[in-house]
Coordinates of C-alpha atoms in Angstrom, one line a residue:
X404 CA 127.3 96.7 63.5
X405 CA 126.4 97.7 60.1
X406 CA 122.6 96.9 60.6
X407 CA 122.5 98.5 63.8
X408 CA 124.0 101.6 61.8
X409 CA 121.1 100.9 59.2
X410 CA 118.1 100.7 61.8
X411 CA 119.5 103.7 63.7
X412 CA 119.5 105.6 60.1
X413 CA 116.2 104.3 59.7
X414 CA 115.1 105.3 63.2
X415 CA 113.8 101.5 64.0
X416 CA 116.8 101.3 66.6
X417 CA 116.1 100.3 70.2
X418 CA 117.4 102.5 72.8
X419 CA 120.1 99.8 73.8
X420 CA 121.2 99.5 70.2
X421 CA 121.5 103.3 69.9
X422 CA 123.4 103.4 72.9
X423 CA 125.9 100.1 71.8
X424 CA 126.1 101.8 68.0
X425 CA 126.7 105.2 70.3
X426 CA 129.9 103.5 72.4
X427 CA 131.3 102.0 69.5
X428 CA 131.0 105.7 67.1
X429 CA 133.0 107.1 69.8
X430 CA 135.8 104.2 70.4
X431 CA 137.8 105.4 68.0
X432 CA 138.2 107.7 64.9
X433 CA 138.8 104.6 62.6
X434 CA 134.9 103.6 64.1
X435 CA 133.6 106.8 63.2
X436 CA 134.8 106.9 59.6
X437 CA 132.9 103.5 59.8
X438 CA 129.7 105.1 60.9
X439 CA 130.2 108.0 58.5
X440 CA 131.4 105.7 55.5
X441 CA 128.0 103.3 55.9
X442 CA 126.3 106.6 56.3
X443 CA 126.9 107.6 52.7
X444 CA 126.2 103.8 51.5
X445 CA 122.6 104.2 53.4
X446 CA 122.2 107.4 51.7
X447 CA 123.2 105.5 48.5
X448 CA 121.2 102.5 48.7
X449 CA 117.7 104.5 49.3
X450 CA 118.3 106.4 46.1
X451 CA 118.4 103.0 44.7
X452 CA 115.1 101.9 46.2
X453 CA 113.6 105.3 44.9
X454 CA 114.8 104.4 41.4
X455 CA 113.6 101.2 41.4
X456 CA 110.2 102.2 42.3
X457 CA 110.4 104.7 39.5
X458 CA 111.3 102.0 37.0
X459 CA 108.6 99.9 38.3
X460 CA 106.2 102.8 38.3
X461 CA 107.4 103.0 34.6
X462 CA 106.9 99.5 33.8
X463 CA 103.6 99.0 35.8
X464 CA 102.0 102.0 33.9
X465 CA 103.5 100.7 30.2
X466 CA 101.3 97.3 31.2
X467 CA 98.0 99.4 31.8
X468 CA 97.9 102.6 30.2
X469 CA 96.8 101.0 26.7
X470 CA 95.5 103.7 24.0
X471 CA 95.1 101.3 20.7
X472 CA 93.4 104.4 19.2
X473 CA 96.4 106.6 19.4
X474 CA 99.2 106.2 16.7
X475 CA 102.4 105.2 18.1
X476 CA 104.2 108.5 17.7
X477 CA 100.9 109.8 19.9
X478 CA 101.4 107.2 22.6
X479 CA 104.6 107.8 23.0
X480 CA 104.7 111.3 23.6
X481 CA 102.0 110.6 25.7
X482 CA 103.8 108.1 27.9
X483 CA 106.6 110.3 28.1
X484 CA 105.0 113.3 29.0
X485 CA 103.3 111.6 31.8
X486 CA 106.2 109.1 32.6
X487 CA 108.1 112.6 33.0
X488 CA 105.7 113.7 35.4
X489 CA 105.7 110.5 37.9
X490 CA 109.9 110.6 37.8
X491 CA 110.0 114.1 38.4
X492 CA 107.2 114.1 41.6
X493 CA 109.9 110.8 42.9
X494 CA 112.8 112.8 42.2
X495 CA 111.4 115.8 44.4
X496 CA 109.9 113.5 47.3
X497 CA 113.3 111.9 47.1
X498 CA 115.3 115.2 47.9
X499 CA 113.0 116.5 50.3
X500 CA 112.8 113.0 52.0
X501 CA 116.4 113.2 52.3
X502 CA 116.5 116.8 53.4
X503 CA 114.0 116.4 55.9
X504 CA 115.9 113.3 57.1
X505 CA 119.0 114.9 57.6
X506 CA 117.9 117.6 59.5
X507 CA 114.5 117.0 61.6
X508 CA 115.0 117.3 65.4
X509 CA 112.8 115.5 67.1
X510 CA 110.4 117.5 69.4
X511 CA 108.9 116.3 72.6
X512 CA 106.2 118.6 74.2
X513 CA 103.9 118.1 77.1
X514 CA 100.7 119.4 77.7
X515 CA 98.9 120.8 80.7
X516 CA 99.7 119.0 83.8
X517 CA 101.3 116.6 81.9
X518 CA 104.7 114.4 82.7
X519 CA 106.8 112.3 80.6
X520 CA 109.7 111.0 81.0
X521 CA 112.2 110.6 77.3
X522 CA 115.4 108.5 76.9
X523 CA 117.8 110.5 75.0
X524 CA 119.6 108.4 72.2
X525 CA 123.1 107.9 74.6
X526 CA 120.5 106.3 77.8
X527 CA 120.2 109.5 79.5
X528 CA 116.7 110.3 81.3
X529 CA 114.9 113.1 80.8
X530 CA 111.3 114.3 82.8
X531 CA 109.1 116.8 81.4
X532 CA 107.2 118.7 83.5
X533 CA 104.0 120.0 81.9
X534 CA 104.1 122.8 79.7
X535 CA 107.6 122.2 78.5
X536 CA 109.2 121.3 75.0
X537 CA 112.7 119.9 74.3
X538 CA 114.2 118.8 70.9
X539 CA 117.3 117.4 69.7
X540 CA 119.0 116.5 66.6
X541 CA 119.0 112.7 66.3
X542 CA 122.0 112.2 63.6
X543 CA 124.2 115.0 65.7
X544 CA 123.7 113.9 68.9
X545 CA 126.2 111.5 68.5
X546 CA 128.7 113.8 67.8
X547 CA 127.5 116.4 70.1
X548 CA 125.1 115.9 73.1
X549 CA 123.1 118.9 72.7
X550 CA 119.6 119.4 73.9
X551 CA 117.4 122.7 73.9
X552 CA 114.2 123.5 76.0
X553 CA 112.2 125.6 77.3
X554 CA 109.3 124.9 80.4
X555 CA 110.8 122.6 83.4
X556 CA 112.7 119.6 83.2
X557 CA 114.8 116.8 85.2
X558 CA 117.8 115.4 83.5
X559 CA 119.7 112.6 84.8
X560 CA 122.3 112.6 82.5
X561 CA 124.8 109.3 81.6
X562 CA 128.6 109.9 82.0
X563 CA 130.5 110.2 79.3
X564 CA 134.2 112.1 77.7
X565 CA 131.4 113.7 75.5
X566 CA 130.1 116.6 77.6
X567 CA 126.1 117.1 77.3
X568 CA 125.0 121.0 76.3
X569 CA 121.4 122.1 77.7
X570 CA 120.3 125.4 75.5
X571 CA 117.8 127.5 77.2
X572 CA 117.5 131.0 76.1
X573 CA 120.9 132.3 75.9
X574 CA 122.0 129.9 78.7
X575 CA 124.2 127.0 77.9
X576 CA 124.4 124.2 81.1
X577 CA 127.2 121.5 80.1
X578 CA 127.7 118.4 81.9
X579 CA 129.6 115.2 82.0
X580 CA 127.1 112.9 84.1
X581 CA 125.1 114.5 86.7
X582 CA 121.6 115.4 88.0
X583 CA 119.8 118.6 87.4
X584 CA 116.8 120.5 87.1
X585 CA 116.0 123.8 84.9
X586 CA 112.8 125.7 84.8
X587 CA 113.0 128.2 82.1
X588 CA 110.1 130.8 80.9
X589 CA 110.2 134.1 78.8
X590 CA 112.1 136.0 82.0
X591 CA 114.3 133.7 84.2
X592 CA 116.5 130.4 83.9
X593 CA 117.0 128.7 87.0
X594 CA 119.1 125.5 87.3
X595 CA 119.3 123.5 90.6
X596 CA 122.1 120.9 90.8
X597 CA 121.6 118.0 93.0
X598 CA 124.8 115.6 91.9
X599 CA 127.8 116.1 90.1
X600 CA 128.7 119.2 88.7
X601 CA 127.6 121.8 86.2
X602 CA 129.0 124.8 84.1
X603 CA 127.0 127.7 83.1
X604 CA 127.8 129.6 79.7
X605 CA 125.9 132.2 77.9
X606 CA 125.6 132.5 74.2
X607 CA 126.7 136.5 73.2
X608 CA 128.9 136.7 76.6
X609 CA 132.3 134.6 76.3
X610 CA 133.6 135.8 79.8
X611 CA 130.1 134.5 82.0
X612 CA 131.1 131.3 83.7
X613 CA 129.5 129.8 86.7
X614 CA 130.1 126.2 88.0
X615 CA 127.9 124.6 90.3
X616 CA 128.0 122.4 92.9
X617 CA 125.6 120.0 94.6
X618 CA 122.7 122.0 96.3
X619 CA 123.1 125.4 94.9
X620 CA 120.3 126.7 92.4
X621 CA 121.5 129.6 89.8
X622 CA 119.3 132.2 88.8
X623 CA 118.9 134.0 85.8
X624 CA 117.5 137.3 84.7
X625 CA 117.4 138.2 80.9
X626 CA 116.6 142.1 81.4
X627 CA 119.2 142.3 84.1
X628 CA 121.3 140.0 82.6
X629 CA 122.3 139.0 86.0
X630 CA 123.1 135.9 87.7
X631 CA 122.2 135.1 91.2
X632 CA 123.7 131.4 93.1
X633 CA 122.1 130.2 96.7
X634 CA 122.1 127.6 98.8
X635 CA 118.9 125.5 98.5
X636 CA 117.7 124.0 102.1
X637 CA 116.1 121.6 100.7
X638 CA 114.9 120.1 97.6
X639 CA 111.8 120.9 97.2
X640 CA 111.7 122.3 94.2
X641 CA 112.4 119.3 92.4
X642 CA 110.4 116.7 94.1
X643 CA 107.4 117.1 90.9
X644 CA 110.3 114.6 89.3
X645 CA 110.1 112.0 91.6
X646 CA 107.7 108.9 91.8
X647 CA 105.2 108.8 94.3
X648 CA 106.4 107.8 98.0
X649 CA 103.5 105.0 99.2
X650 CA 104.3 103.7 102.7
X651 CA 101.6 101.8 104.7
X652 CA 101.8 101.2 108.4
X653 CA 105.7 101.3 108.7
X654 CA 107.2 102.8 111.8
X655 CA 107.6 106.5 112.2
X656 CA 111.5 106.5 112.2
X657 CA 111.8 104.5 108.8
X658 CA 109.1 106.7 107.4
X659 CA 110.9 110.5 108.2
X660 CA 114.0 109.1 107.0
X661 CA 112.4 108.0 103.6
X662 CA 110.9 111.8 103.7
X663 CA 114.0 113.2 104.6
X664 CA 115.7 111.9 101.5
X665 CA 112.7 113.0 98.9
X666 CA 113.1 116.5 100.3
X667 CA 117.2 117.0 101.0
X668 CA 116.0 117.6 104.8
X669 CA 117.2 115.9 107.8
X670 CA 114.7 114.4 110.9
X671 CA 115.6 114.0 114.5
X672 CA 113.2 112.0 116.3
X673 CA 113.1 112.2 120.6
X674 CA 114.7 108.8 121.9
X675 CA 111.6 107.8 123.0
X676 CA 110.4 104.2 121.9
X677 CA 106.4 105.5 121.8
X678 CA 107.7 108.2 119.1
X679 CA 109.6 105.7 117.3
X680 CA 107.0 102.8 116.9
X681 CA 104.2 104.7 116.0
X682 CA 102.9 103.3 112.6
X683 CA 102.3 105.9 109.7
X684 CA 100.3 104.8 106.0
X685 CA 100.3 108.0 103.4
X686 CA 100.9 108.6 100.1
X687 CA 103.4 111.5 98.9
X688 CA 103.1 113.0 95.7
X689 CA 104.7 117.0 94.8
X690 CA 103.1 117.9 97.7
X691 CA 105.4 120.9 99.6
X692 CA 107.0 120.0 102.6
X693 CA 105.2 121.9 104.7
X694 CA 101.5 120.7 103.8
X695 CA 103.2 116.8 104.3
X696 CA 104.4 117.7 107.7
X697 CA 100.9 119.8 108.6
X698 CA 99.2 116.5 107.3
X699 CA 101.3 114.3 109.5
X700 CA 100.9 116.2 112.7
X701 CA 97.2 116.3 112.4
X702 CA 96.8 112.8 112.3
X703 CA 99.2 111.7 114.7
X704 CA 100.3 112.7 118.1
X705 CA 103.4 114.6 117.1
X706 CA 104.8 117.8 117.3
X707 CA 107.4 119.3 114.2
X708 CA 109.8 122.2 115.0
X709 CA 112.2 124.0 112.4
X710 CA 115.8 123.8 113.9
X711 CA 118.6 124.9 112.2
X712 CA 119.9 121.8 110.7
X713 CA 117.1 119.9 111.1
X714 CA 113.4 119.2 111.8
X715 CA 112.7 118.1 115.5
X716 CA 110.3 115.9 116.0
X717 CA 108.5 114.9 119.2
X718 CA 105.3 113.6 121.2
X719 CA 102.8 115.8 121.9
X720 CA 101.9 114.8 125.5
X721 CA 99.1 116.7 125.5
X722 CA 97.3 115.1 123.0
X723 CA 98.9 111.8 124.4
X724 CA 97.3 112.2 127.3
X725 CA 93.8 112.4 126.2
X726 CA 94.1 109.4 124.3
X727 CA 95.3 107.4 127.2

């Protein structure tokens, strides 16, 4: 465990390691004066390193800085004048190293229609839709699973005792396990749960609470302060997360329920066997719903309805009919 501690310290740990190192930190308290205790011997041990390169920096320049001319009183103010110099630059990149160690967050941005998905040090996914930044402390996280962003993003988070904090703006969204989305920008925060369960808190206001469940999105207003909660349909608005659905000439009633579960929508297909055996090939990317169903019933003989609960589906005889 100690060189897992080391690399993770180092930042050459593997995402499994992190996340063994990460169940064994939290085991027990006697684990975690472990961690912190080879924490302070890492901390120790580079110092070391630094001062041996300094001695060796010492020694190296004592072999080929040679003056003959100067007297020896000359030479070795010399020396130590410039010897001075080399230990004091060490000293300061030493301290800053170590204070830029301590406290950098990692950053991960995207770009313009740009996606990327991150694993977080504890295995839990994270995909960044474009335009969006999200940063964490690595050291802390173990101690608190705390992420801020801003832009849109789809966490899938791992459960765990050690509840998982989401900063946006003056929104906090803490978790357990679950899966999410939030799309933040200068005005709004909206989160849309689609497993588990969430809690929203805000940063100044102690009182604002709001727990999710499954298929409701929350909506934020900064100016208004304000915080609205509906009941999505569908789920739509998260299906930029998702890999592309490929299907090539599979039957029609294996094909809407595959669509059905991208988009959180039910089918009903007509009991009719020529409905049902109809073959369908397409690709599926973050199209909407409604441009993949106006696709679909331009190409094939169907007709689509809205119902209430679901999305009807049927042949279109007449078209039918001028095929046979």
């Amino acid at each position: 465990m100690e060189s897992k501690i080391t690399k993770y310290l180092q930042g050459t740990a593997s995402p499994d390691e992190q996340s063994e190192l990460l169940k064994f930190i939290r085991a027990s308290n006697k684990n975690r004066e472990y961690f912190q205790l080879q924490k302070e011997k890492w901390k120790l041990d580079s110092k070391k390193v630094y001062h041996f390169r300094t001695d060796n920096a010492w020694k190296e320049f004592e072999k080929t800085v040679v003056l003959k001319r100067y007297s020896n009183r000359k030479l070795k103010i010399f020396l130590l004048t410039v010897a001075s110099v080399v230990i004091t630059a060490l000293c300061v990149t030493t301290i800053l190293f170590y204070s830029t160690a301590m406290n950098q967050d990692v950053l991960v941005q995207t770009r313009l229609k740009q996606k990327l998905e991150v694993t977080l040090p504890d295995s839990s996914k994270v995909i960044l839709n474009e335009n969006t930044t999200l940063s964490y402390n690595p050291l802390q996280f173990i101690f608190s699973r705390r992420v801020s962003m801003e832009g849109e993003a789809f966490f899938d988070i791992r459960p765990d005792n050690l509840k998982f904090i989401v900063n946006s703006g003056p929104i906090n969204i803490e978790v357990l396990g679950t899966k999410f989305n939030v799309n933040s920008d200068s005005e709004n925060v909206d989160v849309l749960l689609e497993e588990g369960s969430v809690m929203l808190t805000h940063d100044v206001n102690k009182d604002f609470k709001q727990i999710l469940v499954p298929g409701e999105l929350a909506s934020y207003t900064y100016s208004l302060n304000e915080l609205h909660v509906d009941k999505v349909t569908s789920w739509e608005n998260i299906v930029w997360s998702k890999e592309d659905l490929q299907v090539k000439n599979i039957a029609l009633d294996k094909f809407f329920v595959e669509l059905g579960l991208r988009y959180g929508v039910k089918f009903e297909l007509d009991a009719n066997d020529s409905l049902r055996n109809l073959k369908v090939s397409l690709t599926v990317k973050d199209d909407t719903l409604a441009d993949i169903l106006d696709v679909i019933q331009l190409s094939m003989p169907i007709v689509i309805t809205k119902e209430r609960t679901a999305y009807k589906v049927v042949l279109d005889e007449k078209r039918i009919s001028l095929i046979r």
